[in-house]
């Protein structure tokens, strides 16, 4: 978790692994809006329910926020439209969704809709029975407008829905957190210099959530990036672009680390980056998907790499702002996120953000597949001319 110090320790360790292959290694720091939860509780009719504050949640009054809970189902735009003004003054209850589907509505969007509709609080329930709580970010900026926001588990949501149906879902929600001023997030850069000005990036986020150990999300991406750097080092030479490994922290804080790294970069330096291969949750299922961020020219690159690796990889065109690739894409840099289990809510990938995100749920074969695909993607890009790389940025 960013802010725990473990993210910085993991960064130092990972960069040490890259030193034998990458002559240029930098451990940078970028500012982000740090925050820590001090206290969280949820009480229904005198009984405590499990609750976990979203990162950067707004505080309730110290004695708690007393309000009626209103059930908005999955909390999609049509759910908010259907209920309209009835949300005002209430605590909205919505359902978490498996994040890797075509029609997924992100937690932060549901939160924003609740805020805009006049809700005084936001509860998001795990959609998986028996899986306990989840952890996630509210995305509220420092000094930004917000409402108290927290996860609860599936079983508590069922109780709240039943109580709401009887008009008896008045709860007390307590969330007390504190701002951690001057927080810094580690950024790790390791570069294997080529002979050309252009740069190919392999990125992965180092931070996670701490209910489990973030093995899927995102030790799998970090491990794959490390192994890919080792395997690709010999392929980078005088005729190729440079290969840069970027590790980010504060990804789980609304993608803050990579946003700041790219925003602070000189535009000419940023223009050298031709392609970002972002690795996030690349195991947990044997199916692999490249989310190609509205860059249609990346589809043939993915297909070529999949053929080279002998591993099927599907593509998903629309930008999914669910990892650091989205910040590269927003800066006009062709970017994809490789992920496992897209469209498969029953896969082991559904353990992300939960206490079940542990090493034991990952199969080595899944990591080897992700590694083969990552190396093939980088290999294809390293073999392209600058004109071919620039053409990847075409939007139609
Ligand atoms: Zn992730």
Coordinates of C-alpha atoms and ligand atoms in Angstrom, one line a residue, residues 100 205 207-209 216-218 251-252 255 278-281 322-324 337 339 352-353, ligand 1:
X100 CA -12.7 -6.5 -16.5
X205 CA 2.5 -0.7 -10.7
X207 CA 1.7 -0.6 -4.9
X208 CA -1.4 -2.6 -4.0
X209 CA -4.1 -2.9 -1.3
X216 CA -2.3 -10.8 -8.6
X217 CA -2.6 -7.0 -8.6
X218 CA 0.2 -6.4 -9.2
X251 CA -1.5 3.6 -8.9
X252 CA -4.2 2.5 -6.5
X255 CA -3.4 6.5 -11.0
X278 CA 1.4 -2.0 -19.2
X279 CA 1.3 -5.2 -17.2
X280 CA -1.5 -5.3 -14.5
X281 CA -2.9 -8.5 -13.2
X322 CA -8.1 1.2 -14.8
X323 CA -4.3 1.3 -14.8
X324 CA -1.3 3.4 -15.6
X337 CA -2.8 -2.9 -20.7
X339 CA -4.6 -8.5 -18.3
X352 CA -8.2 -8.7 -6.7
X353 CA -8.7 -6.0 -4.0
Ligands
LIG1 ZN1 -3.7 -3.0 -10.7

